[in-house]
Amino acid sequence: MRFNGMIMTTALLLAAPLAAAQTTQADAAAAARDSAIAADVTTVMAERQIPGAQVAIVMPDGAIWERSFGLRDLASSLPMTSDTLIQVGSVTKIFTASLIADLVAERSIKWSDSLVARLPGVSIRPDLADITLDELATHTARLPPNPPNRVDVDGVMQPYSVAALYASLSNPDVRRVEPGRTYSNWGYALLGHVVEKAAGQRFEDVLRERIFEPLGMSHSKIDLSPADERRLAVHYWPEDEPRIPRPRWVFGEVAGFGGITSTAGDLAKFLRYQIEPESRGEVLDAAGMQSLRAVRTLGSSWQAGGGRGWLVIRDPDGTITLEHSGEVDGHSSYIGFSPDTDVGVAVAANLGGSSAREIALPLLARIVAQARQLQPMNREVAMSLARKRQWADAEVALVKVVTAMPGDDEAWHQLGVARYELHDVPGAEAALLQAAKNGASPASSTFMLAVIAAAQGRIDTAFERLDRALRSSGAKLDLDRAELRILQSDRRWMRIVAKAQRARSGG
């Protein structure tokens, strides 16, 4: 027993320095991360002259990193803190859409319900009566951006009542906009009131019971007490130089389009829930939250689309971000997350315009890149990302696959394709050459090498590789690819076409 005790003591003595070293390394990595995040934030704040900002980041493990920067009040030099209140503006729309989805799941309402069905007894113009909740949520109801009877004084919105909202629906001066997606505060003002009617409660009470309290969002509210007013950051407008205090917005009875006051930390709690709603099924309907993400409208190209509430951004490499920004002239906010990496960013600032989003985007790019590096190798996920043409994520995942399984010729091939789409020609050719070397049937990889050569203007190399690819029996090659058009004026092209036809017919 004494000998065993000596072994245990020795093991503990040996383990202690190792654990200490690991702790020191982890602390150093965290410090480096914090420093990089702070540098990103303060750089944007200095460039845009943003007085103060709160930043909260949802990490891959669900932990929330939170920090405040700058001042909430320039004149008094009061610091921005984690409990300073910010009017989040249109980020409220994601909360409104979430409540509608939850009420749909309860079968209290349907996305296909019309305004006239949800607001019985209200006088509604015939051409507005059939507008559906889905059209309101996706900004496709052909409504103008704001109700016709909204009142602003010196650029600041005044309280808007339910009576005014009802009156807007019979206003003869309203002109419908062209079909398509037109961002509309009016539409979400109506959705917020539909929430009240369906739930039988004030909009803020529904928010509190279904979202704020279950998620621990203790700083979030619409109506502000005198104590809340004292915690509110001073409003500053981007066009004012030097910065001067401006009045806040007051929403009144109708607030579903922009009335929430909150903090970045609270917004991050909501964002963490949206990233993985299945983890908190008792809060809102998880399937309903997932339904908000689906792209329902597209712009002129598939770089930005609209869901129900969420704006869906697609980078050239296929990476998807779901986001929403908000502003009330003197405050701004942003929430956004990557569904592929389960990380997100919430920012709140006391300068209007796009201030919060400009702070958030570099942070989101940084943490998404870091999260990709932490993701374990998973061949099925890697190949799925390639099929979805999410090239940046696919490239990272496929490198892990071929590192673990260097004989996987299909993974090497897909890695080559991903790198080609990411304009890494040397890396693409290296991966495809390895795929052709490993593979029992190297035709596909050799064909892609021919495509790359043609795209680079290396005509002789392209023909040599096409000829080699066609030597594989039964090879079926896509000779209609745009990169190969440069070869069609060469006399060798017809010989390649003839060989391809023989391969397809089995000759």
PDB file of N, CA, C and O in Angstrom, residues 76 105 161 165 225 240 270 352 419:
ATOM      1  N   SER A  76     -20.520  63.546 -19.714  1.00  0.00           N
ATOM      2  CA  SER A  76     -20.233  63.175 -18.324  1.00  0.00           C
ATOM      3  C   SER A  76     -19.122  62.148 -18.194  1.00  0.00           C
ATOM      4  O   SER A  76     -18.780  61.746 -17.074  1.00  0.00           O
ATOM      5  N   ALA A 105     -47.387  27.392 -34.167  1.00  0.00           N
ATOM      6  CA  ALA A 105     -47.184  26.029 -33.652  1.00  0.00           C
ATOM      7  C   ALA A 105     -48.291  25.633 -32.684  1.00  0.00           C
ATOM      8  O   ALA A 105     -48.661  24.459 -32.602  1.00  0.00           O
ATOM      9  N   SER A 161     -50.236  54.659 -31.864  1.00  0.00           N
ATOM     10  CA  SER A 161     -51.311  53.977 -31.155  1.00  0.00           C
ATOM     11  C   SER A 161     -51.963  52.900 -32.018  1.00  0.00           C
ATOM     12  O   SER A 161     -51.823  52.882 -33.245  1.00  0.00           O
ATOM     13  N   LEU A 165     -52.904  52.713 -36.002  1.00  0.00           N
ATOM     14  CA  LEU A 165     -52.608  51.546 -36.832  1.00  0.00           C
ATOM     15  C   LEU A 165     -53.852  51.106 -37.604  1.00  0.00           C
ATOM     16  O   LEU A 165     -53.776  50.813 -38.811  1.00  0.00           O
ATOM     17  N   SER A 225     -38.982  52.396 -16.945  1.00  0.00           N
ATOM     18  CA  SER A 225     -39.233  53.092 -15.681  1.00  0.00           C
ATOM     19  C   SER A 225     -38.247  54.257 -15.549  1.00  0.00           C
ATOM     20  O   SER A 225     -37.277  54.354 -16.318  1.00  0.00           O
ATOM     21  N   ASP A 240     -24.032  64.119 -36.878  1.00  0.00           N
ATOM     22  CA  ASP A 240     -23.623  65.215 -36.002  1.00  0.00           C
ATOM     23  C   ASP A 240     -22.121  65.164 -35.734  1.00  0.00           C
ATOM     24  O   ASP A 240     -21.619  64.168 -35.189  1.00  0.00           O
ATOM     25  N   PHE A 270     -30.629  35.473 -26.435  1.00  0.00           N
ATOM     26  CA  PHE A 270     -31.635  35.165 -27.449  1.00  0.00           C
ATOM     27  C   PHE A 270     -30.977  34.532 -28.671  1.00  0.00           C
ATOM     28  O   PHE A 270     -31.495  33.563 -29.241  1.00  0.00           O
ATOM     29  N   GLY A 352     -26.275  55.818 -34.199  1.00  0.00           N
ATOM     30  CA  GLY A 352     -27.203  55.218 -35.149  1.00  0.00           C
ATOM     31  C   GLY A 352     -26.537  54.753 -36.427  1.00  0.00           C
ATOM     32  O   GLY A 352     -25.331  54.519 -36.495  1.00  0.00           O
ATOM     33  N   ARG A 419     -10.941  24.105 -53.667  1.00  0.00           N
ATOM     34  CA  ARG A 419      -9.853  25.078 -53.810  1.00  0.00           C
ATOM     35  C   ARG A 419      -9.936  25.817 -55.150  1.00  0.00           C
ATOM     36  O   ARG A 419      -9.617  27.005 -55.226  1.00  0.00           O
TER      37      ARG A 419
END
